[in-house]
Amino acid sequence: MARREATRAAILQAAWDLAHEVGLTGFSLRELAGRVGMRAPSLYEYFDGKDAIYDAMFAAGSREFLAAIRGALGGDVTDPRSALRAAMHAFLDFATSDPVRFQLLFQRSIAGWEPSADAYAPAVEAYELSRTSLAAHGISGRRRLDLWTALVSGLAHQQVANDPGGTRWYDLVDDAVDVFLSHVGTTTDPDAIRP
Amino acid sequence: MARREATRAAILQAAWDLAHEVGLTGFSLRELAGRVGMRAPSLYEYFDGKDAIYDAMFAAGSREFLAAIRGALGGDVTDPRSALRAAMHAFLDFATSDPVRFQLLFQRSIAGWEPSADAYAPAVEAYELSRTSLAAHGISGRRRLDLWTALVSGLAHQQVANDPGGTRWYDLVDDAVDVFLSHVGTTTDPDAIRP
DNA sequence: GTCTATACTGTGATAGAC
DNA sequence: GTCTATCACAGTATAGAC
């Protein structure tokens, strides 16, 4: 029934609103229910509990992340430098445009909660997409990819944590890509650098 | 009185034990009190509440972090490469040797809680120490330092989050230092690269 | 199928007796 | 100082009204 899905969507929207206002764990089910004109127990008709609501939020964020990465890699850029810059910019844009969502997706900030495999799947697909895209530009090897992910996540983490709303680490993206590419250029055999 | 400080220390040790067993937010004050042979309200004689306990844990971890950085930078190494490697290794060692402590110090993982300025002070001093140490090796400029912190925190974060107990990103430290130094070598004017 | 009232357990925190 | 008792609030389970 469409009615049920509409109510689920309304609950999720209210949950995102509350998360932006008081933090991911700063609201109770009674508050959330109040936002959609219900009492707390009624929420259990639509979600199995608060964790299930977090999981649905994670799933939505995960799909948005995949879309963002897909959009950044889907252009018709041909040179590696432009492709890497687009990918890294997309990640930083995604992180800074909604720090709460970034926190939910990429930091383990909810006590004792972990996303389900289903909710996580799009994020995994986004990683695989990045991997194949880098490979298409001749960049492969686990060590190189790991250095790449460390660079990307490091910039995003520092930006969100230490300069929210600013561009202090965002402005380093082009430098970071240059640095990474010069590393790739000087190490030919992907995984045999330090065996 | 020494008795009071001894009890405080016993409570903190029990808190660390519990944090390692069930996570930073996975234990209650009743459990914690039980570990030291008390009832929960008695803890309030020694700490103002759970947040104050987290703050004392943060302060201890912060001091340990400063000691680790001081130890890494205090050697008599003269060349920048060795110094940077020592610093980065120290950070990764610190992160992997106690992921719970790392989580408390470097990830905002406790809902609505922030460390006090006093508890944070040693961490600030560690950052300043790194900054002056890099400057002593001719590496200065906010952009370069920001790229350095992004690299360090990115490697540590990825290691702890995606390969706990392993060395997948730990093994990239030397590469990361090489990459960073080649960047430093190709950009002469620190902060005027992209004004 | 939706929603409510009610209540159970556990939490951090407080008040006051001893 | 340490206790018991209690509070307000949390997430959640159940029973039942419509």
Short mmCIF file of C-alpha atoms (C1' of nucleotides) in Angstrom, two decimals:
data_model
loop_
_atom_site.label_atom_id
_atom_site.label_comp_id
_atom_site.label_asym_id
_atom_site.label_seq_id
_atom_site.Cartn_x
_atom_site.Cartn_y
_atom_site.Cartn_z
CA MET A 1 0.00 0.00 0.00
CA ALA A 2 1.20 3.49 -0.84
CA ARG A 3 -0.18 4.86 2.43
CA ARG A 4 2.25 2.84 4.45
CA GLU A 5 5.27 3.91 2.40
CA ALA A 6 4.21 7.53 2.64
CA THR A 7 4.06 7.31 6.43
CA ARG A 8 7.45 5.60 6.54
CA ALA A 9 8.89 8.39 4.41
CA ALA A 10 7.34 11.03 6.68
CA ILE A 11 8.86 9.38 9.75
CA LEU A 12 12.28 9.23 8.08
CA GLN A 13 12.08 12.87 7.04
CA ALA A 14 11.17 13.88 10.60
CA ALA A 15 14.10 11.78 11.86
CA TRP A 16 16.52 13.61 9.54
CA ASP A 17 15.09 16.96 10.64
CA LEU A 18 15.56 16.07 14.29
CA ALA A 19 19.06 14.71 13.63
CA HIS A 20 20.05 18.01 12.07
CA GLU A 21 18.56 19.94 14.98
CA VAL A 22 19.72 17.97 18.00
CA GLY A 23 22.14 15.38 16.67
CA LEU A 24 21.79 11.78 15.58
CA THR A 25 21.21 10.46 19.07
CA GLY A 26 19.72 13.58 20.57
CA PHE A 27 16.07 12.80 20.01
CA SER A 28 13.71 10.27 21.54
CA LEU A 29 11.12 8.13 19.83
CA ARG A 30 8.46 10.12 21.67
CA GLU A 31 9.74 13.34 20.08
CA LEU A 32 9.99 11.71 16.68
CA ALA A 33 6.48 10.33 16.96
CA GLY A 34 5.20 13.76 17.99
CA ARG A 35 6.62 15.26 14.78
CA VAL A 36 4.40 13.02 12.69
CA GLY A 37 1.37 13.23 14.94
CA MET A 38 1.74 9.88 16.63
CA ARG A 39 2.59 8.31 19.96
CA ALA A 40 5.87 6.45 20.29
CA PRO A 41 4.51 2.88 20.17
CA SER A 42 2.85 3.61 16.84
CA LEU A 43 6.26 3.95 15.23
CA TYR A 44 6.69 0.23 15.73
CA GLU A 45 4.06 -0.32 13.07
CA TYR A 46 6.55 1.11 10.56
CA PHE A 47 9.98 0.32 12.02
CA ASP A 48 11.18 -2.40 14.34
CA GLY A 49 12.73 0.16 16.68
CA LYS A 50 15.15 3.04 16.82
CA ASP A 51 17.97 0.97 15.34
CA ALA A 52 15.79 0.13 12.36
CA ILE A 53 15.17 3.84 11.85
CA TYR A 54 18.92 4.47 11.90
CA ASP A 55 19.31 1.65 9.42
CA ALA A 56 16.77 3.18 7.05
CA MET A 57 18.53 6.54 7.39
CA PHE A 58 21.86 4.85 6.68
CA ALA A 59 20.41 3.10 3.63
CA ALA A 60 19.13 6.40 2.25
CA GLY A 61 22.45 8.13 2.86
CA SER A 62 24.29 5.22 1.34
CA ARG A 63 22.22 5.45 -1.83
CA GLU A 64 22.82 9.20 -1.98
CA PHE A 65 26.54 8.56 -1.63
CA LEU A 66 26.52 6.10 -4.49
CA ALA A 67 24.64 8.61 -6.62
CA ALA A 68 27.18 11.33 -5.79
CA ILE A 69 30.14 9.11 -6.69
CA ARG A 70 28.40 7.86 -9.81
CA GLY A 71 27.76 11.44 -10.87
CA ALA A 72 31.36 12.45 -10.31
CA LEU A 73 32.78 9.48 -12.21
CA GLY A 74 30.16 9.47 -14.93
CA GLY A 75 31.47 12.53 -16.71
CA ASP A 76 33.41 12.27 -19.95
CA VAL A 77 36.74 13.28 -18.50
CA THR A 78 39.59 11.36 -19.99
CA ASP A 79 42.70 12.33 -18.08
CA PRO A 80 43.36 10.76 -14.68
CA ARG A 81 44.01 14.06 -12.95
CA SER A 82 40.61 15.47 -13.78
CA ALA A 83 38.92 12.22 -12.85
CA LEU A 84 40.62 12.02 -9.47
CA ARG A 85 39.88 15.65 -8.73
CA ALA A 86 36.24 15.15 -9.58
CA ALA A 87 36.05 12.08 -7.36
CA MET A 88 37.71 13.75 -4.41
CA HIS A 89 35.69 16.92 -4.78
CA ALA A 90 32.55 14.82 -4.88
CA PHE A 91 33.50 13.09 -1.64
CA LEU A 92 34.31 16.35 0.13
CA ASP A 93 31.13 17.95 -1.19
CA PHE A 94 29.13 15.03 0.06
CA ALA A 95 30.78 15.22 3.47
CA THR A 96 30.45 18.97 3.98
CA SER A 97 26.98 19.37 2.52
CA ASP A 98 25.51 17.27 5.33
CA PRO A 99 27.90 16.59 8.21
CA VAL A 100 25.23 14.68 10.12
CA ARG A 101 24.79 12.28 7.22
CA PHE A 102 28.56 11.98 6.90
CA GLN A 103 28.78 11.20 10.60
CA LEU A 104 26.13 8.50 10.28
CA LEU A 105 27.77 6.92 7.24
CA PHE A 106 31.48 7.20 7.93
CA GLN A 107 31.96 7.49 11.65
CA ARG A 108 30.87 4.92 14.16
CA SER A 109 28.99 7.39 16.27
CA ILE A 110 25.92 5.48 17.43
CA ALA A 111 26.58 3.31 20.44
CA GLY A 112 26.51 -0.37 19.69
CA TRP A 113 24.77 0.07 16.37
CA GLU A 114 25.96 -1.18 13.00
CA PRO A 115 24.30 -0.80 9.63
CA SER A 116 22.82 -3.90 8.03
CA ALA A 117 24.48 -5.44 5.00
CA ASP A 118 21.60 -4.27 2.82
CA ALA A 119 21.94 -0.68 3.97
CA TYR A 120 25.69 -0.86 3.44
CA ALA A 121 25.53 -2.35 -0.04
CA PRO A 122 25.37 0.91 -2.04
CA ALA A 123 28.42 2.24 -0.21
CA VAL A 124 30.30 -0.92 -1.14
CA GLU A 125 29.19 -0.44 -4.72
CA ALA A 126 30.49 3.14 -4.62
CA TYR A 127 33.88 1.86 -3.49
CA GLU A 128 33.94 -0.71 -6.26
CA LEU A 129 32.97 1.97 -8.74
CA SER A 130 35.88 4.13 -7.61
CA ARG A 131 38.19 1.15 -7.82
CA THR A 132 37.27 0.30 -11.39
CA SER A 133 37.38 3.96 -12.38
CA LEU A 134 40.89 4.33 -11.02
CA ALA A 135 41.88 1.10 -12.76
CA ALA A 136 40.55 2.51 -16.03
CA HIS A 137 43.07 5.31 -15.59
CA GLY A 138 45.86 2.85 -14.99
CA ILE A 139 45.84 3.16 -11.25
CA SER A 140 45.58 -0.17 -9.48
CA GLY A 141 47.06 -2.15 -6.66
CA ARG A 142 45.79 -2.45 -3.13
CA ARG A 143 48.48 -0.26 -1.62
CA ARG A 144 47.77 2.59 -4.02
CA LEU A 145 44.04 2.34 -3.47
CA ASP A 146 44.52 2.26 0.29
CA LEU A 147 46.66 5.39 0.14
CA TRP A 148 43.98 7.00 -1.97
CA THR A 149 41.19 6.15 0.47
CA ALA A 150 43.34 7.37 3.36
CA LEU A 151 43.88 10.69 1.59
CA VAL A 152 40.22 11.14 0.75
CA SER A 153 38.90 10.15 4.16
CA GLY A 154 41.61 12.12 5.92
CA LEU A 155 40.75 15.34 4.11
CA ALA A 156 37.02 14.84 4.63
CA HIS A 157 37.40 13.95 8.29
CA GLN A 158 39.61 16.92 9.05
CA GLN A 159 37.34 19.27 7.16
CA VAL A 160 34.19 18.17 8.96
CA ALA A 161 35.80 17.88 12.38
CA ASN A 162 38.05 20.94 12.47
CA ASP A 163 36.62 23.46 10.06
CA PRO A 164 32.89 22.83 9.69
CA GLY A 165 31.39 25.22 7.22
CA GLY A 166 34.80 26.28 5.95
CA THR A 167 37.00 25.14 3.08
CA ARG A 168 40.37 24.73 4.78
CA TRP A 169 40.91 21.11 3.73
CA TYR A 170 38.57 21.32 0.79
CA ASP A 171 41.04 23.73 -0.79
CA LEU A 172 43.76 21.08 -0.58
CA VAL A 173 42.02 18.65 -2.90
CA ASP A 174 43.97 19.63 -6.01
CA ASP A 175 47.25 19.45 -4.10
CA ALA A 176 46.32 16.07 -2.72
CA VAL A 177 45.57 14.73 -6.18
CA ASP A 178 48.88 16.05 -7.50
CA VAL A 179 50.68 14.44 -4.61
CA PHE A 180 48.94 11.14 -5.17
CA LEU A 181 49.58 11.15 -8.91
CA SER A 182 53.25 11.92 -8.48
CA HIS A 183 53.41 8.93 -6.15
CA VAL A 184 51.69 6.75 -8.73
CA GLY A 185 54.09 8.01 -11.39
CA THR A 186 57.16 7.08 -9.38
CA THR A 187 56.01 3.61 -8.34
CA THR A 188 55.47 1.40 -11.33
CA ASP A 189 54.81 -2.07 -9.97
CA PRO A 190 51.60 -1.71 -7.98
CA ASP A 191 51.81 -4.14 -5.12
CA ALA A 192 55.45 -5.06 -5.13
CA ILE A 193 56.75 -1.78 -3.75
CA ARG A 194 57.25 -3.02 -0.23
CA PRO A 195 56.39 -6.70 -0.23
CA MET B 1 43.97 13.25 50.85
CA ALA B 2 45.67 10.40 49.03
CA ARG B 3 42.78 8.05 49.75
CA ARG B 4 40.47 10.08 47.57
CA GLU B 5 42.89 10.16 44.64
CA ALA B 6 43.42 6.42 44.92
CA THR B 7 39.68 5.81 44.72
CA ARG B 8 39.40 8.15 41.74
CA ALA B 9 42.17 6.24 40.01
CA ALA B 10 40.48 2.91 40.75
CA ILE B 11 37.21 4.18 39.26
CA LEU B 12 39.02 5.42 36.14
CA GLN B 13 40.82 2.10 35.71
CA ALA B 14 37.52 0.23 36.02
CA ALA B 15 36.01 2.60 33.46
CA TRP B 16 38.82 1.86 30.99
CA ASP B 17 38.40 -1.87 31.60
CA LEU B 18 34.69 -1.65 30.91
CA ALA B 19 35.22 0.54 27.85
CA HIS B 20 37.54 -2.09 26.40
CA GLU B 21 35.04 -4.83 27.14
CA VAL B 22 31.74 -3.30 26.08
CA GLY B 23 32.61 -0.03 24.38
CA LEU B 24 32.85 3.55 25.55
CA THR B 25 29.13 4.00 25.99
CA GLY B 26 28.27 0.38 26.66
CA PHE B 27 28.46 0.43 30.43
CA SER B 28 26.25 1.99 33.08
CA LEU B 29 27.25 3.81 36.23
CA ARG B 30 25.75 0.90 38.19
CA GLU B 31 28.12 -1.53 36.45
CA LEU B 32 31.05 0.79 36.95
CA ALA B 33 30.26 1.26 40.62
CA GLY B 34 29.96 -2.50 41.06
CA ARG B 35 33.49 -2.95 39.72
CA VAL B 36 34.88 -0.87 42.57
CA GLY B 37 32.56 -2.22 45.24
CA MET B 38 30.19 0.73 45.37
CA ARG B 39 26.65 1.72 44.50
CA ALA B 40 26.13 4.13 41.64
CA PRO B 41 25.33 7.26 43.71
CA SER B 42 28.63 6.95 45.56
CA LEU B 43 30.49 7.64 42.31
CA TYR B 44 29.18 11.17 42.52
CA GLU B 45 31.45 11.74 45.50
CA TYR B 46 34.39 11.39 43.10
CA PHE B 47 33.04 12.60 39.76
CA ASP B 48 30.25 15.01 38.89
CA GLY B 49 28.66 12.44 36.62
CA LYS B 50 29.31 10.18 33.68
CA ASP B 51 30.47 13.07 31.50
CA ALA B 52 33.06 14.01 34.11
CA ILE B 53 34.34 10.43 34.01
CA TYR B 54 34.66 10.63 30.24
CA ASP B 55 36.49 13.91 30.68
CA ALA B 56 38.97 12.38 33.09
CA MET B 57 39.49 9.48 30.68
CA PHE B 58 40.02 11.96 27.85
CA ALA B 59 42.51 13.93 29.94
CA ALA B 60 44.50 10.78 30.67
CA GLY B 61 44.48 9.72 27.03
CA SER B 62 45.44 13.21 25.98
CA ARG B 63 48.46 13.17 28.27
CA GLU B 64 49.46 9.74 26.95
CA PHE B 65 49.19 11.08 23.43
CA LEU B 66 51.44 14.01 24.24
CA ALA B 67 53.96 11.63 25.78
CA ALA B 68 53.89 9.43 22.68
CA ILE B 69 54.45 12.36 20.34
CA ARG B 70 57.13 13.81 22.59
CA GLY B 71 58.91 10.47 22.60
CA ALA B 72 58.78 10.19 18.83
CA LEU B 73 60.07 13.70 18.22
CA GLY B 74 62.58 13.70 21.04
CA GLY B 75 65.06 11.42 19.33
CA ASP B 76 68.26 12.75 17.82
CA VAL B 77 67.26 12.20 14.22
CA THR B 78 68.45 14.97 11.97
CA ASP B 79 66.95 14.32 8.57
CA PRO B 80 63.33 15.28 7.90
CA ARG B 81 62.40 11.91 6.42
CA SER B 82 63.32 10.00 9.53
CA ALA B 83 61.62 12.54 11.74
CA LEU B 84 58.37 12.42 9.79
CA ARG B 85 58.41 8.64 9.71
CA ALA B 86 58.93 8.52 13.44
CA ALA B 87 56.08 10.94 14.02
CA MET B 88 53.66 9.11 11.76
CA HIS B 89 54.62 5.73 13.14
CA ALA B 90 54.07 7.07 16.64
CA PHE B 91 50.60 8.27 15.73
CA LEU B 92 49.64 4.97 14.11
CA ASP B 93 51.10 3.03 17.02
CA PHE B 94 49.11 5.14 19.42
CA ALA B 95 45.92 4.61 17.43
CA THR B 96 46.24 0.86 16.95
CA SER B 97 47.55 0.03 20.41
CA ASP B 98 44.26 1.17 21.97
CA PRO B 99 41.45 1.75 19.46
CA VAL B 100 39.01 2.62 22.25
CA ARG B 101 41.30 5.39 23.46
CA PHE B 102 41.76 6.56 19.88
CA GLN B 103 38.02 6.62 19.43
CA LEU B 104 37.57 8.68 22.58
CA LEU B 105 40.28 11.16 21.62
CA PHE B 106 39.89 11.55 17.88
CA GLN B 107 36.36 10.65 16.98
CA ARG B 108 33.28 12.39 18.26
CA SER B 109 31.69 9.16 19.38
CA ILE B 110 29.92 10.09 22.61
CA ALA B 111 26.57 11.72 22.05
CA GLY B 112 26.47 15.37 23.02
CA TRP B 113 29.70 15.22 24.95
CA GLU B 114 32.79 17.34 24.41
CA PRO B 115 36.06 17.30 26.31
CA SER B 116 36.85 20.25 28.54
CA ALA B 117 39.57 22.69 27.56
CA ASP B 118 41.78 21.37 30.36
CA ALA B 119 41.44 17.78 29.19
CA TYR B 120 42.15 18.90 25.63
CA ALA B 121 45.22 20.98 26.44
CA PRO B 122 47.85 18.22 26.16
CA ALA B 123 46.53 17.26 22.72
CA VAL B 124 46.88 20.88 21.63
CA GLU B 125 50.40 20.89 22.96
CA ALA B 126 51.16 17.73 20.98
CA TYR B 127 49.96 19.45 17.83
CA GLU B 128 52.11 22.49 18.56
CA LEU B 129 55.05 20.20 19.20
CA SER B 130 54.58 18.56 15.82
CA ARG B 131 54.25 21.93 14.18
CA THR B 132 57.51 23.28 15.61
CA SER B 133 59.27 20.02 14.87
CA LEU B 134 58.23 20.15 11.24
CA ALA B 135 59.26 23.79 11.10
CA ALA B 136 62.68 22.84 12.43
CA HIS B 137 62.99 20.62 9.37
CA GLY B 138 62.03 23.45 7.08
CA ILE B 139 58.44 22.38 6.69
CA SER B 140 55.99 25.15 7.43
CA GLY B 141 52.87 26.79 6.13
CA ARG B 142 49.30 26.09 7.11
CA ARG B 143 48.44 24.29 3.88
CA ARG B 144 51.38 21.90 4.20
CA LEU B 145 50.58 21.20 7.84
CA ASP B 146 46.93 20.62 7.02
CA LEU B 147 47.87 18.15 4.30
CA TRP B 148 50.14 16.43 6.80
CA THR B 149 47.43 16.12 9.44
CA ALA B 150 44.99 14.85 6.82
CA LEU B 151 47.47 12.18 5.78
CA VAL B 152 48.19 11.11 9.33
CA SER B 153 44.60 11.06 10.49
CA GLY B 154 43.44 9.42 7.28
CA LEU B 155 45.88 6.53 7.64
CA ALA B 156 45.07 6.10 11.31
CA HIS B 157 41.34 6.29 10.77
CA GLN B 158 41.36 3.78 7.93
CA GLN B 159 43.59 1.42 9.88
CA VAL B 160 41.43 1.43 12.98
CA ALA B 161 38.11 1.35 11.13
CA ASN B 162 38.80 -1.09 8.31
CA ASP B 163 41.64 -3.31 9.43
CA PRO B 164 41.65 -3.46 13.23
CA GLY B 165 44.50 -5.57 14.47
CA GLY B 166 46.15 -5.59 11.05
CA THR B 167 48.83 -3.44 9.42
CA ARG B 168 47.26 -2.66 6.04
CA TRP B 169 47.51 1.14 6.36
CA TYR B 170 50.30 1.02 8.89
CA ASP B 171 52.51 -0.42 6.16
CA LEU B 172 51.86 2.65 4.02
CA VAL B 173 53.50 5.07 6.44
CA ASP B 174 56.84 5.19 4.65
CA ASP B 175 55.12 5.69 1.30
CA ALA B 176 52.98 8.45 2.76
CA VAL B 177 56.02 10.25 4.10
CA ASP B 178 57.76 9.98 0.73
CA VAL B 179 54.69 11.34 -0.98
CA PHE B 180 54.42 14.22 1.44
CA LEU B 181 58.09 15.12 1.18
CA SER B 182 58.04 15.09 -2.59
CA HIS B 183 55.13 17.51 -2.36
CA VAL B 184 57.07 19.73 0.02
CA GLY B 185 60.06 19.62 -2.32
CA THR B 186 58.05 20.76 -5.32
CA THR B 187 56.23 23.60 -3.58
CA THR B 188 58.66 26.18 -2.31
CA ASP B 189 56.56 29.06 -1.06
CA PRO B 190 54.53 27.61 1.79
CA ASP B 191 51.24 29.45 1.85
CA ALA B 192 51.25 31.22 -1.46
CA ILE B 193 50.59 28.17 -3.61
CA ARG B 194 46.90 28.79 -4.00
CA PRO B 195 46.14 32.09 -2.28
"C1'" DG C 1 -4.15 -2.38 9.69
"C1'" DT C 2 -3.43 1.89 12.83
"C1'" DC C 3 -3.08 3.75 16.71
"C1'" DT C 4 -3.45 4.29 21.73
"C1'" DA C 5 -2.92 3.70 26.82
"C1'" DT C 6 -0.35 1.44 29.90
"C1'" DA C 7 3.48 -0.53 31.83
"C1'" DC C 8 8.05 -2.83 32.21
"C1'" DT C 9 13.07 -2.43 32.53
"C1'" DG C 10 17.12 0.22 32.64
"C1'" DT C 11 19.45 4.80 32.57
"C1'" DG C 12 21.79 9.05 34.79
"C1'" DA C 13 20.97 11.79 38.52
"C1'" DT C 14 19.24 13.62 43.16
"C1'" DA C 15 17.58 13.69 48.22
"C1'" DG C 16 18.16 12.48 52.51
"C1'" DA C 17 18.97 8.87 56.30
"C1'" DC C 18 22.77 6.76 58.70
"C1'" DG D 1 31.09 8.69 52.54
"C1'" DT D 2 28.03 5.42 51.50
"C1'" DC D 3 23.75 3.83 51.46
"C1'" DT D 4 18.45 3.25 50.06
"C1'" DA D 5 14.78 5.25 47.78
"C1'" DT D 6 13.21 7.76 44.20
"C1'" DC D 7 12.89 10.69 40.12
"C1'" DA D 8 12.38 11.69 35.08
"C1'" DC D 9 13.41 9.86 30.99
"C1'" DA D 10 14.69 6.36 27.66
"C1'" DG D 11 13.45 2.24 24.39
"C1'" DT D 12 10.26 -1.16 24.03
"C1'" DA D 13 6.48 -4.81 24.78
"C1'" DT D 14 1.63 -5.84 25.18
"C1'" DA D 15 -3.27 -5.55 25.03
"C1'" DG D 16 -6.94 -3.70 23.03
"C1'" DA D 17 -9.95 0.23 20.84
"C1'" DC D 18 -11.47 1.52 16.27
#
